[in-house]
Amino acid sequence: MTGGRPGGTAHDRWRASRPTPGRVADRALRDWLADSTPVAAGGRAILLQIADPVVAAGVRRHSDFARRPQQRLAHTLMFVSAVVIGTDADAAVATAFVEHAHRPVAGADDVERQLWVAATLFDSARRAHELFGDPPGPDRAEDVLAAYAPIATALRVPATDWFRDVADFDRYWAATLPTLTVTDDARGIVRDLLHPRFAPAWVRAAMPLVRTVTVGMLPDALRAAYGFPWGPREQRRFRRAVRLVRGVRRMVPAALLRLPGPLLLRAMHRTAARYLAVRPDQFLS
């Protein structure tokens, strides 16, 4: 991994860990952000994140991935929904969950790693919309990048370390991808994620499609580093999967595409009530 971003500031833990108070005011942008199409790229984001050895080691040692591999994906989606389209209270609860989960994890406060995690979420959302949904034009892409900034600050990345514009992000992305290393920790997580042994039957039934989409969306070099086969047969299968997902998405009403976000937020607050035993507004003081 590269050693931080040019122009970054010293790590101010208190300022960086506060949820950004502003929510998305533009209704059209908010609807675009609430669209659940990026769920299709959730597995891709996780595989990109754990291609950083420090992230992979933390996930492997501190997550019950073998028994509940889908839980990390669900929690990631909850976090993104809360911070990007939720209220200040939603964002505060999501941030509290992250801080609680990261407390025992070595390297969890590393700004560089958390910037990478946030970057994978933006890039995967952008890629999902390009493949399956409503690709953002240049102006919209800039707005989406700005809307994803609170993800980074919720992960304790100083606000000034987020990207100035999409061109800045793309330079970072191109420079960082060649520095990634797929370790045995990462390969173990991938086995648990893409071949879950203890998942519900409906999850296991969906896994062939999930595997095809996840592997097909990876950058070529990273796909090879994980050891996934990628010949003409796999490419044809991926193209068919893209057509299927795109076709299904076109038939689903826009309101239903936005439904998973509120459902995830309700699930998050139920979990908070059980495990944190606090009210959301307690995080806003």
mmCIF file with all atom_site columns, N, CA and C in Angstrom, residues 10-67:
data_model
loop_
_atom_site.group_PDB
_atom_site.id
_atom_site.type_symbol
_atom_site.label_atom_id
_atom_site.label_alt_id
_atom_site.label_comp_id
_atom_site.label_asym_id
_atom_site.label_entity_id
_atom_site.label_seq_id
_atom_site.pdbx_PDB_ins_code
_atom_site.Cartn_x
_atom_site.Cartn_y
_atom_site.Cartn_z
_atom_site.occupancy
_atom_site.B_iso_or_equiv
_atom_site.pdbx_formal_charge
_atom_site.auth_seq_id
_atom_site.auth_comp_id
_atom_site.auth_asym_id
_atom_site.auth_atom_id
_atom_site.pdbx_PDB_model_num
ATOM 1   N N  . ALA A 1 10 ? -2.406  15.545  9.778  1.00 0.00 ? 10 ALA A N  1
ATOM 2   C CA . ALA A 1 10 ? -2.177  14.665  10.907 1.00 0.00 ? 10 ALA A CA 1
ATOM 3   C C  . ALA A 1 10 ? -3.506  14.111  11.384 1.00 0.00 ? 10 ALA A C  1
ATOM 4   N N  . HIS A 1 11 ? -3.468  12.936  11.980 1.00 0.00 ? 11 HIS A N  1
ATOM 5   C CA . HIS A 1 11 ? -4.692  12.259  12.388 1.00 0.00 ? 11 HIS A CA 1
ATOM 6   C C  . HIS A 1 11 ? -5.247  12.904  13.659 1.00 0.00 ? 11 HIS A C  1
ATOM 7   N N  . ASP A 1 12 ? -6.371  13.570  13.544 1.00 0.00 ? 12 ASP A N  1
ATOM 8   C CA . ASP A 1 12 ? -7.096  14.141  14.681 1.00 0.00 ? 12 ASP A CA 1
ATOM 9   C C  . ASP A 1 12 ? -8.223  13.182  15.005 1.00 0.00 ? 12 ASP A C  1
ATOM 10  N N  . ARG A 1 13 ? -8.024  12.306  15.989 1.00 0.00 ? 13 ARG A N  1
ATOM 11  C CA . ARG A 1 13 ? -8.960  11.208  16.241 1.00 0.00 ? 13 ARG A CA 1
ATOM 12  C C  . ARG A 1 13 ? -10.356 11.722  16.554 1.00 0.00 ? 13 ARG A C  1
ATOM 13  N N  . TRP A 1 14 ? -10.450 12.794  17.383 1.00 0.00 ? 14 TRP A N  1
ATOM 14  C CA . TRP A 1 14 ? -11.777 13.266  17.778 1.00 0.00 ? 14 TRP A CA 1
ATOM 15  C C  . TRP A 1 14 ? -12.532 13.840  16.592 1.00 0.00 ? 14 TRP A C  1
ATOM 16  N N  . ARG A 1 15 ? -11.852 14.733  15.833 1.00 0.00 ? 15 ARG A N  1
ATOM 17  C CA . ARG A 1 15 ? -12.549 15.361  14.711 1.00 0.00 ? 15 ARG A CA 1
ATOM 18  C C  . ARG A 1 15 ? -12.919 14.331  13.655 1.00 0.00 ? 15 ARG A C  1
ATOM 19  N N  . ALA A 1 16 ? -12.007 13.425  13.337 1.00 0.00 ? 16 ALA A N  1
ATOM 20  C CA . ALA A 1 16 ? -12.251 12.485  12.245 1.00 0.00 ? 16 ALA A CA 1
ATOM 21  C C  . ALA A 1 16 ? -13.322 11.474  12.594 1.00 0.00 ? 16 ALA A C  1
ATOM 22  N N  . SER A 1 17 ? -13.484 11.179  13.889 1.00 0.00 ? 17 SER A N  1
ATOM 23  C CA . SER A 1 17 ? -14.444 10.137  14.250 1.00 0.00 ? 17 SER A CA 1
ATOM 24  C C  . SER A 1 17 ? -15.870 10.668  14.377 1.00 0.00 ? 17 SER A C  1
ATOM 25  N N  . ARG A 1 18 ? -16.060 11.979  14.311 1.00 0.00 ? 18 ARG A N  1
ATOM 26  C CA . ARG A 1 18 ? -17.403 12.522  14.393 1.00 0.00 ? 18 ARG A CA 1
ATOM 27  C C  . ARG A 1 18 ? -18.143 12.333  13.076 1.00 0.00 ? 18 ARG A C  1
ATOM 28  N N  . PRO A 1 19 ? -19.383 11.843  13.080 1.00 0.00 ? 19 PRO A N  1
ATOM 29  C CA . PRO A 1 19 ? -20.129 11.734  11.830 1.00 0.00 ? 19 PRO A CA 1
ATOM 30  C C  . PRO A 1 19 ? -20.329 13.091  11.188 1.00 0.00 ? 19 PRO A C  1
ATOM 31  N N  . THR A 1 20 ? -20.206 13.165  9.874  1.00 0.00 ? 20 THR A N  1
ATOM 32  C CA . THR A 1 20 ? -20.458 14.415  9.173  1.00 0.00 ? 20 THR A CA 1
ATOM 33  C C  . THR A 1 20 ? -21.920 14.803  9.364  1.00 0.00 ? 20 THR A C  1
ATOM 34  N N  . PRO A 1 21 ? -22.210 16.029  9.830  1.00 0.00 ? 21 PRO A N  1
ATOM 35  C CA . PRO A 1 21 ? -23.598 16.353  10.177 1.00 0.00 ? 21 PRO A CA 1
ATOM 36  C C  . PRO A 1 21 ? -24.508 16.531  8.971  1.00 0.00 ? 21 PRO A C  1
ATOM 37  N N  . GLY A 1 22 ? -23.947 16.927  7.843  1.00 0.00 ? 22 GLY A N  1
ATOM 38  C CA . GLY A 1 22 ? -24.798 17.202  6.686  1.00 0.00 ? 22 GLY A CA 1
ATOM 39  C C  . GLY A 1 22 ? -25.292 15.945  6.007  1.00 0.00 ? 22 GLY A C  1
ATOM 40  N N  . ARG A 1 23 ? -26.562 15.896  5.665  1.00 0.00 ? 23 ARG A N  1
ATOM 41  C CA . ARG A 1 23 ? -27.112 14.791  4.893  1.00 0.00 ? 23 ARG A CA 1
ATOM 42  C C  . ARG A 1 23 ? -27.283 15.257  3.455  1.00 0.00 ? 23 ARG A C  1
ATOM 43  N N  . VAL A 1 24 ? -27.554 14.352  2.549  1.00 0.00 ? 24 VAL A N  1
ATOM 44  C CA . VAL A 1 24 ? -27.717 14.691  1.135  1.00 0.00 ? 24 VAL A CA 1
ATOM 45  C C  . VAL A 1 24 ? -29.029 15.439  0.948  1.00 0.00 ? 24 VAL A C  1
ATOM 46  N N  . ALA A 1 25 ? -28.956 16.685  0.473  1.00 0.00 ? 25 ALA A N  1
ATOM 47  C CA . ALA A 1 25 ? -30.158 17.507  0.323  1.00 0.00 ? 25 ALA A CA 1
ATOM 48  C C  . ALA A 1 25 ? -30.803 17.361  -1.053 1.00 0.00 ? 25 ALA A C  1
ATOM 49  N N  . ASP A 1 26 ? -30.011 17.108  -2.074 1.00 0.00 ? 26 ASP A N  1
ATOM 50  C CA . ASP A 1 26 ? -30.519 16.983  -3.444 1.00 0.00 ? 26 ASP A CA 1
ATOM 51  C C  . ASP A 1 26 ? -31.350 15.710  -3.564 1.00 0.00 ? 26 ASP A C  1
ATOM 52  N N  . ARG A 1 27 ? -32.650 15.855  -3.845 1.00 0.00 ? 27 ARG A N  1
ATOM 53  C CA . ARG A 1 27 ? -33.553 14.692  -3.851 1.00 0.00 ? 27 ARG A CA 1
ATOM 54  C C  . ARG A 1 27 ? -33.171 13.690  -4.933 1.00 0.00 ? 27 ARG A C  1
ATOM 55  N N  . ALA A 1 28 ? -32.822 14.177  -6.130 1.00 0.00 ? 28 ALA A N  1
ATOM 56  C CA . ALA A 1 28 ? -32.460 13.255  -7.208 1.00 0.00 ? 28 ALA A CA 1
ATOM 57  C C  . ALA A 1 28 ? -31.195 12.479  -6.854 1.00 0.00 ? 28 ALA A C  1
ATOM 58  N N  . LEU A 1 29 ? -30.229 13.165  -6.277 1.00 0.00 ? 29 LEU A N  1
ATOM 59  C CA . LEU A 1 29 ? -28.997 12.483  -5.870 1.00 0.00 ? 29 LEU A CA 1
ATOM 60  C C  . LEU A 1 29 ? -29.285 11.503  -4.744 1.00 0.00 ? 29 LEU A C  1
ATOM 61  N N  . ARG A 1 30 ? -30.129 11.920  -3.809 1.00 0.00 ? 30 ARG A N  1
ATOM 62  C CA . ARG A 1 30 ? -30.471 11.036  -2.697 1.00 0.00 ? 30 ARG A CA 1
ATOM 63  C C  . ARG A 1 30 ? -31.135 9.757   -3.203 1.00 0.00 ? 30 ARG A C  1
ATOM 64  N N  . ASP A 1 31 ? -32.060 9.883   -4.166 1.00 0.00 ? 31 ASP A N  1
ATOM 65  C CA . ASP A 1 31 ? -32.712 8.697   -4.727 1.00 0.00 ? 31 ASP A CA 1
ATOM 66  C C  . ASP A 1 31 ? -31.689 7.803   -5.413 1.00 0.00 ? 31 ASP A C  1
ATOM 67  N N  . TRP A 1 32 ? -30.749 8.406   -6.130 1.00 0.00 ? 32 TRP A N  1
ATOM 68  C CA . TRP A 1 32 ? -29.713 7.618   -6.817 1.00 0.00 ? 32 TRP A CA 1
ATOM 69  C C  . TRP A 1 32 ? -28.872 6.872   -5.791 1.00 0.00 ? 32 TRP A C  1
ATOM 70  N N  . LEU A 1 33 ? -28.497 7.549   -4.718 1.00 0.00 ? 33 LEU A N  1
ATOM 71  C CA . LEU A 1 33 ? -27.680 6.918   -3.680 1.00 0.00 ? 33 LEU A CA 1
ATOM 72  C C  . LEU A 1 33 ? -28.444 5.820   -2.949 1.00 0.00 ? 33 LEU A C  1
ATOM 73  N N  . ALA A 1 34 ? -29.775 5.973   -2.841 1.00 0.00 ? 34 ALA A N  1
ATOM 74  C CA . ALA A 1 34 ? -30.588 4.986   -2.125 1.00 0.00 ? 34 ALA A CA 1
ATOM 75  C C  . ALA A 1 34 ? -30.866 3.741   -2.955 1.00 0.00 ? 34 ALA A C  1
ATOM 76  N N  . ASP A 1 35 ? -30.617 3.809   -4.250 1.00 0.00 ? 35 ASP A N  1
ATOM 77  C CA . ASP A 1 35 ? -30.818 2.657   -5.127 1.00 0.00 ? 35 ASP A CA 1
ATOM 78  C C  . ASP A 1 35 ? -29.931 1.505   -4.653 1.00 0.00 ? 35 ASP A C  1
ATOM 79  N N  . SER A 1 36 ? -30.508 0.319   -4.551 1.00 0.00 ? 36 SER A N  1
ATOM 80  C CA . SER A 1 36 ? -29.786 -0.826  -3.983 1.00 0.00 ? 36 SER A CA 1
ATOM 81  C C  . SER A 1 36 ? -28.909 -1.559  -4.989 1.00 0.00 ? 36 SER A C  1
ATOM 82  N N  . THR A 1 37 ? -28.769 -1.044  -6.205 1.00 0.00 ? 37 THR A N  1
ATOM 83  C CA . THR A 1 37 ? -27.931 -1.716  -7.209 1.00 0.00 ? 37 THR A CA 1
ATOM 84  C C  . THR A 1 37 ? -26.530 -2.040  -6.699 1.00 0.00 ? 37 THR A C  1
ATOM 85  N N  . PRO A 1 38 ? -25.864 -1.152  -5.912 1.00 0.00 ? 38 PRO A N  1
ATOM 86  C CA . PRO A 1 38 ? -24.520 -1.495  -5.431 1.00 0.00 ? 38 PRO A CA 1
ATOM 87  C C  . PRO A 1 38 ? -24.435 -2.743  -4.568 1.00 0.00 ? 38 PRO A C  1
ATOM 88  N N  . VAL A 1 39 ? -25.590 -3.254  -4.087 1.00 0.00 ? 39 VAL A N  1
ATOM 89  C CA . VAL A 1 39 ? -25.553 -4.515  -3.336 1.00 0.00 ? 39 VAL A CA 1
ATOM 90  C C  . VAL A 1 39 ? -24.885 -5.608  -4.169 1.00 0.00 ? 39 VAL A C  1
ATOM 91  N N  . ALA A 1 40 ? -25.081 -5.555  -5.492 1.00 0.00 ? 40 ALA A N  1
ATOM 92  C CA . ALA A 1 40 ? -24.488 -6.573  -6.366 1.00 0.00 ? 40 ALA A CA 1
ATOM 93  C C  . ALA A 1 40 ? -22.971 -6.547  -6.335 1.00 0.00 ? 40 ALA A C  1
ATOM 94  N N  . ALA A 1 41 ? -22.395 -5.408  -5.921 1.00 0.00 ? 41 ALA A N  1
ATOM 95  C CA . ALA A 1 41 ? -20.936 -5.295  -5.868 1.00 0.00 ? 41 ALA A CA 1
ATOM 96  C C  . ALA A 1 41 ? -20.404 -5.417  -4.451 1.00 0.00 ? 41 ALA A C  1
ATOM 97  N N  . GLY A 1 42 ? -21.238 -5.830  -3.506 1.00 0.00 ? 42 GLY A N  1
ATOM 98  C CA . GLY A 1 42 ? -20.782 -5.938  -2.126 1.00 0.00 ? 42 GLY A CA 1
ATOM 99  C C  . GLY A 1 42 ? -19.654 -6.928  -1.953 1.00 0.00 ? 42 GLY A C  1
ATOM 100 N N  . GLY A 1 43 ? -19.763 -8.093  -2.609 1.00 0.00 ? 43 GLY A N  1
ATOM 101 C CA . GLY A 1 43 ? -18.690 -9.077  -2.514 1.00 0.00 ? 43 GLY A CA 1
ATOM 102 C C  . GLY A 1 43 ? -17.392 -8.561  -3.114 1.00 0.00 ? 43 GLY A C  1
ATOM 103 N N  . ARG A 1 44 ? -17.504 -7.843  -4.227 1.00 0.00 ? 44 ARG A N  1
ATOM 104 C CA . ARG A 1 44 ? -16.312 -7.253  -4.845 1.00 0.00 ? 44 ARG A CA 1
ATOM 105 C C  . ARG A 1 44 ? -15.616 -6.315  -3.868 1.00 0.00 ? 44 ARG A C  1
ATOM 106 N N  . ALA A 1 45 ? -16.389 -5.463  -3.186 1.00 0.00 ? 45 ALA A N  1
ATOM 107 C CA . ALA A 1 45 ? -15.793 -4.522  -2.239 1.00 0.00 ? 45 ALA A CA 1
ATOM 108 C C  . ALA A 1 45 ? -15.031 -5.256  -1.147 1.00 0.00 ? 45 ALA A C  1
ATOM 109 N N  . ILE A 1 46 ? -15.612 -6.342  -0.622 1.00 0.00 ? 46 ILE A N  1
ATOM 110 C CA . ILE A 1 46 ? -14.935 -7.086  0.438  1.00 0.00 ? 46 ILE A CA 1
ATOM 111 C C  . ILE A 1 46 ? -13.643 -7.712  -0.078 1.00 0.00 ? 46 ILE A C  1
ATOM 112 N N  . LEU A 1 47 ? -13.669 -8.293  -1.271 1.00 0.00 ? 47 LEU A N  1
ATOM 113 C CA . LEU A 1 47 ? -12.449 -8.896  -1.816 1.00 0.00 ? 47 LEU A CA 1
ATOM 114 C C  . LEU A 1 47 ? -11.366 -7.855  -2.076 1.00 0.00 ? 47 LEU A C  1
ATOM 115 N N  . LEU A 1 48 ? -11.759 -6.662  -2.487 1.00 0.00 ? 48 LEU A N  1
ATOM 116 C CA . LEU A 1 48 ? -10.789 -5.583  -2.644 1.00 0.00 ? 48 LEU A CA 1
ATOM 117 C C  . LEU A 1 48 ? -10.223 -5.171  -1.291 1.00 0.00 ? 48 LEU A C  1
ATOM 118 N N  . GLN A 1 49 ? -11.068 -5.058  -0.281 1.00 0.00 ? 49 GLN A N  1
ATOM 119 C CA . GLN A 1 49 ? -10.610 -4.632  1.045  1.00 0.00 ? 49 GLN A CA 1
ATOM 120 C C  . GLN A 1 49 ? -9.602  -5.612  1.627  1.00 0.00 ? 49 GLN A C  1
ATOM 121 N N  . ILE A 1 50 ? -9.892  -6.904  1.536  1.00 0.00 ? 50 ILE A N  1
ATOM 122 C CA . ILE A 1 50 ? -9.016  -7.885  2.176  1.00 0.00 ? 50 ILE A CA 1
ATOM 123 C C  . ILE A 1 50 ? -7.786  -8.203  1.334  1.00 0.00 ? 50 ILE A C  1
ATOM 124 N N  . ALA A 1 51 ? -7.678  -7.602  0.154  1.00 0.00 ? 51 ALA A N  1
ATOM 125 C CA . ALA A 1 51 ? -6.426  -7.705  -0.592 1.00 0.00 ? 51 ALA A CA 1
ATOM 126 C C  . ALA A 1 51 ? -5.343  -6.843  0.048  1.00 0.00 ? 51 ALA A C  1
ATOM 127 N N  . ASP A 1 52 ? -5.719  -6.013  1.014  1.00 0.00 ? 52 ASP A N  1
ATOM 128 C CA . ASP A 1 52 ? -4.743  -5.383  1.896  1.00 0.00 ? 52 ASP A CA 1
ATOM 129 C C  . ASP A 1 52 ? -4.474  -6.376  3.027  1.00 0.00 ? 52 ASP A C  1
ATOM 130 N N  . PRO A 1 53 ? -3.231  -6.834  3.202  1.00 0.00 ? 53 PRO A N  1
ATOM 131 C CA . PRO A 1 53 ? -2.956  -7.874  4.207  1.00 0.00 ? 53 PRO A CA 1
ATOM 132 C C  . PRO A 1 53 ? -3.343  -7.492  5.625  1.00 0.00 ? 53 PRO A C  1
ATOM 133 N N  . VAL A 1 54 ? -3.217  -6.213  5.993  1.00 0.00 ? 54 VAL A N  1
ATOM 134 C CA . VAL A 1 54 ? -3.583  -5.796  7.343  1.00 0.00 ? 54 VAL A CA 1
ATOM 135 C C  . VAL A 1 54 ? -5.096  -5.927  7.552  1.00 0.00 ? 54 VAL A C  1
ATOM 136 N N  . VAL A 1 55 ? -5.872  -5.526  6.556  1.00 0.00 ? 55 VAL A N  1
ATOM 137 C CA . VAL A 1 55 ? -7.323  -5.665  6.642  1.00 0.00 ? 55 VAL A CA 1
ATOM 138 C C  . VAL A 1 55 ? -7.697  -7.145  6.699  1.00 0.00 ? 55 VAL A C  1
ATOM 139 N N  . ALA A 1 56 ? -7.082  -7.944  5.849  1.00 0.00 ? 56 ALA A N  1
ATOM 140 C CA . ALA A 1 56 ? -7.399  -9.379  5.822  1.00 0.00 ? 56 ALA A CA 1
ATOM 141 C C  . ALA A 1 56 ? -7.098  -10.039 7.156  1.00 0.00 ? 56 ALA A C  1
ATOM 142 N N  . ALA A 1 57 ? -5.958  -9.700  7.759  1.00 0.00 ? 57 ALA A N  1
ATOM 143 C CA . ALA A 1 57 ? -5.594  -10.295 9.051  1.00 0.00 ? 57 ALA A CA 1
ATOM 144 C C  . ALA A 1 57 ? -6.597  -9.904  10.127 1.00 0.00 ? 57 ALA A C  1
ATOM 145 N N  . GLY A 1 58 ? -7.031  -8.646  10.122 1.00 0.00 ? 58 GLY A N  1
ATOM 146 C CA . GLY A 1 58 ? -8.008  -8.219  11.114 1.00 0.00 ? 58 GLY A CA 1
ATOM 147 C C  . GLY A 1 58 ? -9.341  -8.926  10.959 1.00 0.00 ? 58 GLY A C  1
ATOM 148 N N  . VAL A 1 59 ? -9.806  -9.050  9.728  1.00 0.00 ? 59 VAL A N  1
ATOM 149 C CA . VAL A 1 59 ? -11.080 -9.728  9.477  1.00 0.00 ? 59 VAL A CA 1
ATOM 150 C C  . VAL A 1 59 ? -10.981 -11.199 9.859  1.00 0.00 ? 59 VAL A C  1
ATOM 151 N N  . ARG A 1 60 ? -9.894  -11.830 9.495  1.00 0.00 ? 60 ARG A N  1
ATOM 152 C CA . ARG A 1 60 ? -9.731  -13.267 9.736  1.00 0.00 ? 60 ARG A CA 1
ATOM 153 C C  . ARG A 1 60 ? -9.680  -13.583 11.223 1.00 0.00 ? 60 ARG A C  1
ATOM 154 N N  . ARG A 1 61 ? -9.036  -12.711 11.988 1.00 0.00 ? 61 ARG A N  1
ATOM 155 C CA . ARG A 1 61 ? -8.829  -13.012 13.403 1.00 0.00 ? 61 ARG A CA 1
ATOM 156 C C  . ARG A 1 61 ? -9.961  -12.526 14.302 1.00 0.00 ? 61 ARG A C  1
ATOM 157 N N  . HIS A 1 62 ? -10.765 -11.602 13.826 1.00 0.00 ? 62 HIS A N  1
ATOM 158 C CA . HIS A 1 62 ? -11.754 -10.992 14.711 1.00 0.00 ? 62 HIS A CA 1
ATOM 159 C C  . HIS A 1 62 ? -13.180 -11.080 14.170 1.00 0.00 ? 62 HIS A C  1
ATOM 160 N N  . SER A 1 63 ? -13.404 -11.878 13.150 1.00 0.00 ? 63 SER A N  1
ATOM 161 C CA . SER A 1 63 ? -14.756 -12.040 12.618 1.00 0.00 ? 63 SER A CA 1
ATOM 162 C C  . SER A 1 63 ? -15.119 -13.519 12.602 1.00 0.00 ? 63 SER A C  1
ATOM 163 N N  . ASP A 1 64 ? -16.402 -13.794 12.825 1.00 0.00 ? 64 ASP A N  1
ATOM 164 C CA . ASP A 1 64 ? -16.905 -15.175 12.740 1.00 0.00 ? 64 ASP A CA 1
ATOM 165 C C  . ASP A 1 64 ? -17.284 -15.447 11.285 1.00 0.00 ? 64 ASP A C  1
ATOM 166 N N  . PHE A 1 65 ? -16.282 -15.344 10.409 1.00 0.00 ? 65 PHE A N  1
ATOM 167 C CA . PHE A 1 65 ? -16.581 -15.396 8.982  1.00 0.00 ? 65 PHE A CA 1
ATOM 168 C C  . PHE A 1 65 ? -17.004 -16.785 8.535  1.00 0.00 ? 65 PHE A C  1
ATOM 169 N N  . ALA A 1 66 ? -16.405 -17.807 9.108  1.00 0.00 ? 66 ALA A N  1
ATOM 170 C CA . ALA A 1 66 ? -16.725 -19.161 8.646  1.00 0.00 ? 66 ALA A CA 1
ATOM 171 C C  . ALA A 1 66 ? -18.195 -19.497 8.875  1.00 0.00 ? 66 ALA A C  1
ATOM 172 N N  . ARG A 1 67 ? -18.747 -19.051 10.015 1.00 0.00 ? 67 ARG A N  1
ATOM 173 C CA . ARG A 1 67 ? -20.134 -19.388 10.330 1.00 0.00 ? 67 ARG A CA 1
ATOM 174 C C  . ARG A 1 67 ? -21.135 -18.384 9.774  1.00 0.00 ? 67 ARG A C  1
#
